[in-house]
Amino acid sequence: MKTKPHTPALLAALLTMAAAGSASADSADGGAPDYTAMSPQALAEYLIFEAGGFDLDAPTQEGGTARDRMVQDEIQQICTELKLSGKPLDRATAARISALADESMKYPEKGIALGDWKKGEQIARSGYGFRIGHRNDDHAAEEPGGNCYACHQLDPNEVAYGTVGPSLAGYGSLRGTSDAMLKHTYDILYNAHLYFPCTNMPRFGYHGTLTEQQISDVMAYLLAPDSPVNQQPPATAER
Amino acid sequence: MVIRHLLLSFALAAICAGPVLSNELRAPEEVLSDLIEKNESSYLTQSEQNIMMMPDNAALWLADEGKALFYEQRGPNNVSLETCDLGKGPGVLEGAYVELPRYFADTGRVMDLESRLVYCLTTIQGFADDDPTVSTRHGSSSDMMKLQTFIAAQSSGYAWNPPMEHPLEKAMRDAGEVLFYRRAGTSDFSCGTCHAATGKRIRASVLPDINRPEEWTKAISWPAYRVGQQNVRSSQHRVRGCYWQMRQPESIAGSDAAIALMSYWTDAARGQPSILPDKKR
């Protein structure tokens, strides 16, 4: 698991706390800082890490504690700030995010290849894995999935697909299976911020929530000519 | 029957009041159909079956049971909750829930309905923190859900109107906004990933957009009977469930983080009528 540095926002919260702590001796429990003297960001960090907002000591599947999950890395931090600012993505920020994503990329030693689309389909359909708290997903009992269908259309015959992300129906038949397209698809699954800075899409490779093998299986589901994703839907009156 | 009585008084109120104002008790199904009529929203209309079943919402029974509990002399102090101040004075229930979370001078804190109820159960009735009346927070059979459903139903049709006069109320709301959009964890999610655009779906479920108060009011209208879970659920249960799905740590009920998030999400529905109790998928 990656180690993530404490964020500047957290440091700011702690500094504000220290400053406010001496000033607000009248608070009920003595130690609590004056919330009204803190920036919204500093207060949010304080509420998460210092004020018992979450069960931070719970174990996680990747071996750390829940606290690690709440510490933002730079991409999470920049994209949060951008969203809160209400501003559109500017070129400098986009370049910074893309550069961070580029630095994070790791490629399979044996090169990028298509795996088994049938396994890829299971991964695309399964939302299991990495949930913590009142009920932890048990990875020994079931392999984590990628939950692609939560946000994307894939097989054009599947009706229960989400629309938070773009439709990927016919992904391979529209794009072909050149080495460049394989790399492009791998990059998006590994860390989509490389091409889409501040995308909503999870960084499956970067976080290790999908294994190298699982990524190649999902790639096969997207790209293999015989995958259901690349078949024409039957003509019906509805379509 | 108390339900029939309740519905009758809703009906009478509707007949007598003439033009519908945002601050009068209205049956939840009436509030919802009115919202659907006035707004184009695939979120509001997504379950025809649930809309049809609103008048038979099992949460209405819970509100009845909650009413009995509220006025019953209970706990080590053998008193009712009639002196519980939910923000509009001791025992004033009508319209109280839509003005929560709010700042309470007696605790020096901004509190939501659940944390305020805990305060009343422990300080007025004398229940211990580990008494099941206080500690069991979820499930239709819990006192907590019965009381919350009863109290919330006394605001159905009232416009959400959380006060922002006290500096702490504003501070909590603003921190809640940061929490709402704060991306973290192994999936890089925030609440905003799913709830900051209109008409989007996760699988087949249409998502509510926090930027559209007229659909967001339904999203935050808890307690609601969740058909898929066959239980009446609270705001805190929804917050916990969202963090669980986001692969982030468990949200702690009554914590300032949870209350800040609710302050922001209630402020986002400001001016729109509440649907209480609601029925959801």
XYZ file of C-alpha atoms in Angstrom:
520
model
C 0.000 0.000 0.000
C 1.169 3.464 -0.824
C 2.025 5.830 1.952
C 0.309 9.140 1.582
C 1.600 12.361 3.088
C -0.606 14.435 5.360
C -2.330 17.084 3.331
C -1.661 20.792 3.701
C -5.354 21.171 4.582
C -4.921 18.788 7.509
C -1.862 20.668 8.683
C -3.787 23.905 8.407
C -6.563 22.372 10.501
C -4.124 21.295 13.175
C -2.450 24.699 13.233
C -5.811 26.435 13.480
C -6.770 24.067 16.273
C -3.601 24.885 18.181
C -4.243 28.594 17.724
C -7.932 28.361 18.606
C -7.349 25.982 21.510
C -5.819 28.663 23.676
C -8.426 31.250 22.741
C -11.591 29.271 23.407
C -11.343 28.151 26.993
C -15.092 28.553 27.412
C -16.068 25.582 25.223
C -18.035 22.831 26.939
C -15.366 20.123 26.788
C -12.389 22.430 27.122
C -10.326 21.122 24.245
C -12.615 21.781 21.303
C -11.516 24.585 18.987
C -13.701 27.486 17.879
C -15.267 26.154 14.677
C -16.247 29.632 13.549
C -12.585 30.703 13.477
C -11.626 27.895 11.069
C -11.874 27.782 7.288
C -14.463 25.294 5.972
C -11.613 23.103 4.705
C -9.773 23.168 8.030
C -12.967 22.428 9.929
C -13.805 19.513 7.620
C -10.339 18.008 8.191
C -10.733 18.502 11.939
C -14.174 16.861 11.963
C -12.821 13.850 10.062
C -9.525 13.276 11.847
C -9.901 14.787 15.314
C -13.586 14.974 16.248
C -14.705 11.343 16.002
C -16.600 11.673 12.742
C -15.571 8.257 11.467
C -14.390 4.881 12.689
C -10.812 5.549 11.599
C -9.171 2.611 13.366
C -11.101 -0.082 11.515
C -8.939 -2.450 9.458
C -9.067 -2.366 5.659
C -8.689 -5.122 3.085
C -5.441 -3.622 1.782
C -3.843 -3.901 5.202
C -3.964 -0.399 6.636
C -6.642 1.320 8.667
C -9.706 3.282 7.620
C -7.757 6.447 8.470
C -5.467 5.875 5.451
C -8.520 5.880 3.205
C -9.483 9.377 4.376
C -6.047 10.946 3.819
C -6.216 12.570 0.388
C -3.456 12.238 -2.170
C -2.612 15.181 -4.414
C -5.012 14.303 -7.231
C -7.925 13.864 -4.798
C -7.030 17.115 -3.101
C -6.678 19.220 -6.253
C -9.867 17.810 -7.793
C -11.819 18.468 -4.566
C -10.586 22.058 -4.425
C -11.443 22.577 -8.096
C -14.984 21.275 -7.590
C -15.520 23.457 -4.502
C -14.225 26.533 -6.340
C -16.910 26.114 -8.986
C -14.360 27.002 -11.653
C -13.865 25.051 -14.870
C -10.689 22.994 -15.236
C -7.885 25.297 -16.393
C -4.926 24.176 -18.519
C -2.325 24.450 -15.767
C -4.359 22.304 -13.364
C -5.142 19.803 -16.098
C -1.436 19.550 -16.921
C -0.526 19.056 -13.249
C -3.127 16.296 -12.782
C -2.099 14.603 -16.004
C 1.578 14.743 -14.986
C 0.780 13.201 -11.590
C -1.134 10.434 -13.354
C 1.753 9.909 -15.766
C 4.176 9.488 -12.852
C 1.876 6.881 -11.313
C 1.720 4.596 -14.354
C 3.092 1.074 -14.089
C 2.927 -1.402 -16.957
C 2.876 -5.218 -16.975
C 6.354 -6.723 -17.389
C 5.171 -8.933 -20.221
C 3.486 -6.082 -22.031
C -0.193 -5.187 -22.342
C -2.361 -8.051 -23.610
C -6.028 -8.961 -23.682
C -7.150 -11.513 -21.080
C -10.388 -13.498 -20.848
C -13.505 -11.461 -21.697
C -15.762 -13.862 -19.774
C -13.848 -13.134 -16.575
C -13.830 -9.470 -17.562
C -17.617 -9.535 -17.790
C -17.902 -10.896 -14.228
C -15.588 -8.136 -13.005
C -17.603 -5.502 -14.901
C -20.827 -6.729 -13.279
C -19.553 -7.172 -9.724
C -19.594 -4.320 -7.232
C -18.097 -6.454 -4.496
C -15.014 -5.437 -2.598
C -13.254 -2.876 -0.391
C -16.363 -1.781 1.545
C -15.554 -1.211 5.213
C -17.341 -0.171 8.372
C -20.527 -1.782 9.591
C -19.966 -4.682 7.164
C -16.546 -5.419 5.675
C -16.353 -7.105 2.274
C -14.494 -10.374 2.760
C -12.070 -10.763 -0.134
C -11.335 -14.355 0.889
C -14.971 -15.228 0.193
C -15.361 -13.320 -3.064
C -13.031 -11.580 -5.491
C -13.508 -7.813 -5.738
C -15.104 -6.499 -8.919
C -14.759 -3.309 -10.930
C -18.463 -2.374 -10.930
C -18.177 -0.932 -14.469
C -21.932 -1.312 -15.065
C -22.700 1.009 -12.153
C -21.644 3.914 -14.388
C -21.234 2.633 -17.981
C -23.234 0.908 -20.670
C -21.184 -2.013 -22.045
C -23.085 -5.001 -23.492
C -25.824 -3.288 -25.538
C -28.261 -6.007 -24.425
C -27.858 -5.200 -20.723
C -30.578 -2.761 -19.619
C -29.430 -2.120 -16.036
C -26.474 0.135 -16.742
C -25.524 3.458 -15.223
C -25.026 6.769 -16.988
C -22.559 8.588 -14.720
C -19.842 7.644 -17.248
C -20.077 7.516 -21.046
C -21.531 4.530 -22.919
C -18.896 1.981 -23.863
C -21.199 -0.191 -26.011
C -19.258 -1.262 -29.086
C -16.016 0.050 -27.511
C -13.767 -2.386 -29.399
C -15.641 -2.492 -32.686
C -15.405 1.296 -32.868
C -11.702 1.429 -31.984
C -9.992 -1.793 -33.048
C -7.223 -3.594 -31.157
C -4.021 -1.814 -32.188
C -1.176 -1.657 -29.640
C -1.876 2.068 -29.248
C -5.533 1.351 -28.413
C -4.536 -1.380 -25.950
C -2.211 1.026 -24.160
C -4.808 3.797 -24.192
C -7.407 1.488 -22.637
C -4.934 0.165 -20.057
C -4.003 3.732 -19.092
C -7.653 4.658 -18.512
C -8.258 1.624 -16.305
C -5.001 2.202 -14.415
C -5.364 5.968 -13.940
C -7.930 7.729 -16.103
C -6.745 11.174 -14.935
C -3.931 10.840 -17.484
C -6.371 11.712 -20.285
C -9.355 12.994 -18.283
C -8.042 15.182 -15.433
C -10.396 15.158 -12.419
C -12.570 12.460 -13.969
C -15.069 10.740 -11.653
C -13.591 7.374 -12.615
C -11.745 5.430 -9.891
C -8.016 4.719 -10.452
C -8.242 0.927 -10.476
C -4.583 0.218 -11.258
C -3.114 2.986 -9.121
C -5.128 1.966 -6.058
C -4.675 -1.739 -6.724
C -8.425 -2.323 -6.533
C -8.123 -4.368 -9.737
C -5.105 -6.639 -10.249
C -3.000 -6.620 -13.403
C -4.770 -9.821 -14.522
C -8.220 -8.350 -13.833
C -7.368 -5.237 -15.857
C -6.387 -7.403 -18.846
C -9.651 -9.369 -18.468
C -11.722 -6.163 -18.419
C -9.758 -4.959 -21.448
C -10.734 -8.148 -23.268
C -14.383 -7.550 -22.391
C -14.061 -4.040 -23.866
C -11.940 -4.828 -26.922
C -12.201 -8.503 -27.983
C -14.199 -8.849 -31.222
C -16.183 -11.789 -29.770
C -17.075 -9.954 -26.510
C -20.778 -9.135 -26.019
C -19.726 -5.474 -25.762
C -18.892 -5.581 -29.474
C -21.967 -7.411 -30.774
C -24.839 -5.621 -32.450
C -28.019 -5.558 -30.387
C -30.878 -7.530 -31.966
C -33.204 -5.276 -33.948
C -36.462 -4.816 -32.042
C -39.385 -2.471 -32.244
C -38.055 -0.692 -29.131
C -34.753 0.139 -30.773
C -57.289 4.684 14.285
C -54.610 7.298 14.699
C -53.465 6.969 11.067
C -56.961 7.532 9.787
C -57.258 10.467 12.131
C -53.947 11.837 10.877
C -54.947 11.445 7.233
C -58.319 12.999 7.933
C -56.707 16.024 9.496
C -54.370 16.276 6.474
C -57.426 16.167 4.210
C -59.285 18.745 6.290
C -56.253 20.985 6.353
C -56.036 20.733 2.569
C -59.693 21.623 2.123
C -59.757 24.482 4.614
C -56.456 26.085 3.725
C -57.255 26.986 0.155
C -54.081 27.808 -1.797
C -51.240 25.595 -0.664
C -48.642 27.380 1.428
C -45.216 25.974 2.096
C -45.784 25.965 5.843
C -48.707 23.717 6.609
C -48.985 20.032 7.277
C -49.657 18.084 4.109
C -49.823 14.364 3.457
C -46.515 13.155 1.972
C -48.148 11.668 -1.151
C -49.767 15.026 -1.822
C -46.448 16.877 -1.472
C -44.783 14.424 -3.856
C -47.482 14.539 -6.525
C -47.390 18.320 -6.369
C -43.603 18.330 -6.857
C -43.938 15.921 -9.795
C -46.560 18.128 -11.368
C -44.403 21.233 -11.119
C -41.014 19.793 -12.025
C -39.521 17.630 -14.743
C -37.443 15.092 -12.808
C -36.729 11.465 -13.645
C -35.598 11.030 -10.033
C -38.973 12.051 -8.569
C -40.930 9.822 -10.949
C -38.671 6.773 -11.094
C -40.864 4.369 -9.123
C -44.498 4.428 -10.133
C -45.172 1.591 -7.710
C -43.706 3.441 -4.728
C -45.692 6.569 -5.604
C -48.896 4.491 -5.736
C -48.120 2.886 -2.381
C -47.389 6.152 -0.541
C -50.794 6.262 1.224
C -50.107 2.736 2.558
C -46.548 3.533 3.576
C -45.549 1.258 6.466
C -43.684 4.237 7.946
C -47.097 5.731 8.856
C -47.565 2.923 11.384
C -44.190 3.727 12.849
C -45.210 7.378 13.234
C -48.220 6.144 15.239
C -46.052 4.038 17.508
C -43.664 6.964 17.877
C -46.495 9.225 18.963
C -47.435 6.807 21.739
C -43.795 6.604 22.844
C -43.369 10.374 22.793
C -46.268 11.028 25.175
C -45.747 7.982 27.392
C -44.132 8.442 30.819
C -40.950 6.433 30.423
C -37.376 5.926 31.539
C -35.829 6.091 35.013
C -37.398 9.554 35.492
C -40.843 8.321 34.444
C -41.695 11.404 32.389
C -42.826 11.963 28.809
C -40.825 13.758 26.120
C -43.257 16.683 26.142
C -40.600 19.005 27.554
C -38.123 18.078 24.802
C -37.126 21.241 22.929
C -36.456 20.469 19.275
C -35.695 24.094 18.539
C -39.111 25.721 18.530
C -39.773 25.439 22.260
C -40.510 22.548 24.651
C -42.927 20.069 23.099
C -43.380 22.050 19.870
C -43.220 19.466 17.097
C -45.006 20.988 14.139
C -42.471 22.348 11.674
C -39.561 21.591 14.020
C -37.808 18.936 11.921
C -37.401 21.061 8.759
C -35.442 23.561 10.900
C -32.849 20.991 11.935
C -29.901 20.792 12.254
C -29.762 23.948 14.358
C -27.737 25.473 17.186
C -28.897 24.696 20.743
C -27.692 27.017 23.474
C -28.126 24.361 26.197
C -25.489 22.112 24.619
C -23.540 24.751 22.696
C -23.755 22.492 19.646
C -25.444 22.279 16.274
C -27.615 19.149 16.527
C -29.650 17.039 14.135
C -32.892 15.261 15.042
C -31.151 12.059 16.118
C -28.584 13.721 18.377
C -31.275 15.996 19.868
C -33.478 12.998 20.597
C -30.573 11.259 22.308
C -30.101 14.394 24.396
C -33.797 14.430 25.424
C -33.954 10.686 26.116
C -30.902 10.849 28.374
C -31.396 14.206 30.113
C -35.200 14.305 30.438
C -36.181 10.660 30.717
C -32.874 9.585 32.240
C -32.111 6.682 29.916
C -28.491 5.520 30.007
C -26.446 5.805 26.817
C -26.313 2.033 26.535
C -30.042 1.519 27.063
C -31.469 0.024 23.822
C -33.900 2.962 23.599
C -30.858 5.178 23.059
C -28.259 2.831 21.607
C -30.349 0.991 18.992
C -30.417 3.507 16.168
C -31.590 1.477 13.189
C -34.521 -0.734 12.233
C -38.295 -0.257 12.266
C -38.552 -1.940 15.656
C -36.259 0.581 17.371
C -37.681 3.318 19.603
C -35.316 5.724 17.852
C -36.875 5.132 14.423
C -40.410 5.274 15.825
C -39.763 8.604 17.556
C -37.874 10.095 14.604
C -40.652 9.096 12.180
C -43.361 10.592 14.386
C -41.500 13.862 14.926
C -40.508 14.229 11.271
C -44.080 13.568 10.100
C -45.116 16.696 12.025
C -43.223 18.693 9.382
C -44.555 17.035 6.210
C -45.205 19.723 3.612
C -43.212 22.356 5.493
C -40.380 23.900 3.489
C -36.849 22.955 4.585
C -35.544 25.961 6.482
C -32.469 25.206 8.607
C -31.483 28.391 10.487
C -28.168 30.040 9.556
C -28.211 32.919 12.029
C -25.775 31.458 14.534
C -22.136 31.468 13.322
C -21.806 27.778 14.257
C -24.724 26.846 11.979
C -22.975 28.551 9.082
C -19.599 27.007 9.939
C -21.094 23.506 10.079
C -22.976 23.969 6.810
C -19.812 25.183 5.045
C -17.705 22.316 6.424
C -20.483 19.963 5.296
C -20.126 21.273 1.762
C -16.412 20.442 1.842
C -17.205 16.964 3.184
C -19.769 16.466 0.415
C -17.257 17.112 -2.362
C -14.194 15.674 -0.617
C -12.757 12.866 -2.722
C -10.929 10.111 -0.882
C -10.402 6.395 -0.567
C -9.664 3.512 -2.894
C -12.379 4.603 -5.351
C -11.680 8.366 -5.308
C -15.367 8.988 -4.617
C -17.174 11.836 -2.929
C -20.905 12.359 -2.395
C -20.646 14.704 -5.379
C -19.568 11.851 -7.678
C -23.163 10.610 -7.750
C -25.206 13.584 -6.567
C -24.026 16.646 -8.475
C -25.727 16.112 -11.850
C -29.368 15.581 -12.721
C -30.920 12.555 -14.427
C -27.845 10.310 -14.049
C -28.189 6.665 -13.040
C -26.220 4.090 -11.065
C -27.293 0.877 -12.779
C -31.077 1.384 -13.083
C -31.467 3.817 -10.173
C -31.906 7.499 -10.952
C -29.776 9.690 -8.692
C -30.929 12.909 -7.002
C -28.974 16.100 -7.755
C -28.042 18.332 -4.812
C -28.139 21.330 -7.170
C -31.874 20.878 -7.810
C -33.737 21.618 -4.541
C -37.030 20.358 -6.013
C -35.634 16.830 -6.381
C -33.126 17.028 -3.542
C -36.021 17.478 -1.074
C -37.071 13.903 -1.738
C -33.489 12.681 -1.381
C -33.246 14.097 2.155
C -36.799 13.265 3.216
C -35.877 10.744 5.886
C -37.224 8.834 7.727
C -38.428 6.810 4.769
C -39.517 3.230 4.330
C -36.924 1.507 2.154
C -38.723 -1.120 0.138
C -35.539 -3.065 -0.624
C -34.628 -3.233 3.071
C -38.164 -3.558 4.484
C -37.296 -1.088 7.211
C -37.813 2.566 7.959
C -34.455 4.297 7.727
C -33.011 7.566 9.061
C -30.801 10.307 7.637
C -27.864 8.870 9.549
C -28.495 5.439 8.045
C -28.318 7.036 4.570
C -25.055 8.829 5.434
C -23.549 5.593 6.751
C -24.699 3.702 3.649
C -23.203 6.273 1.286
C -19.808 6.163 3.004
C -19.935 2.367 2.927
C -20.612 2.393 -0.803
C -17.861 4.987 -1.307
C -15.409 2.579 0.395
C -14.731 5.177 3.063
C -14.803 4.758 6.867
C -18.006 4.292 8.830
C -19.740 7.578 9.642
C -20.428 7.922 13.370
C -23.983 8.935 14.326
C -24.199 12.196 16.232
C -20.657 13.242 15.288
C -20.097 16.788 14.134
C -18.955 15.450 10.744
C -22.298 13.690 10.189
C -24.238 16.726 11.438
C -22.198 19.102 9.223
C -23.006 16.983 6.188
C -26.721 17.054 7.091
C -26.548 20.834 7.600
C -25.259 21.222 4.046
C -27.699 18.785 2.489
C -30.685 20.314 4.304
C -29.615 23.817 3.269
C -29.487 22.558 -0.333
C -33.212 21.697 -0.196
C -34.157 25.041 1.329
C -37.582 26.311 0.303
C -38.868 22.999 -1.027
C -41.531 21.056 0.892
C -40.526 17.935 2.841
C -42.104 14.545 2.124
C -42.475 12.884 5.505
C -42.394 10.035 5.932
C -41.193 9.097 2.458
C -41.008 5.772 0.682
C -37.880 4.898 -1.274
C -36.542 1.982 -3.297
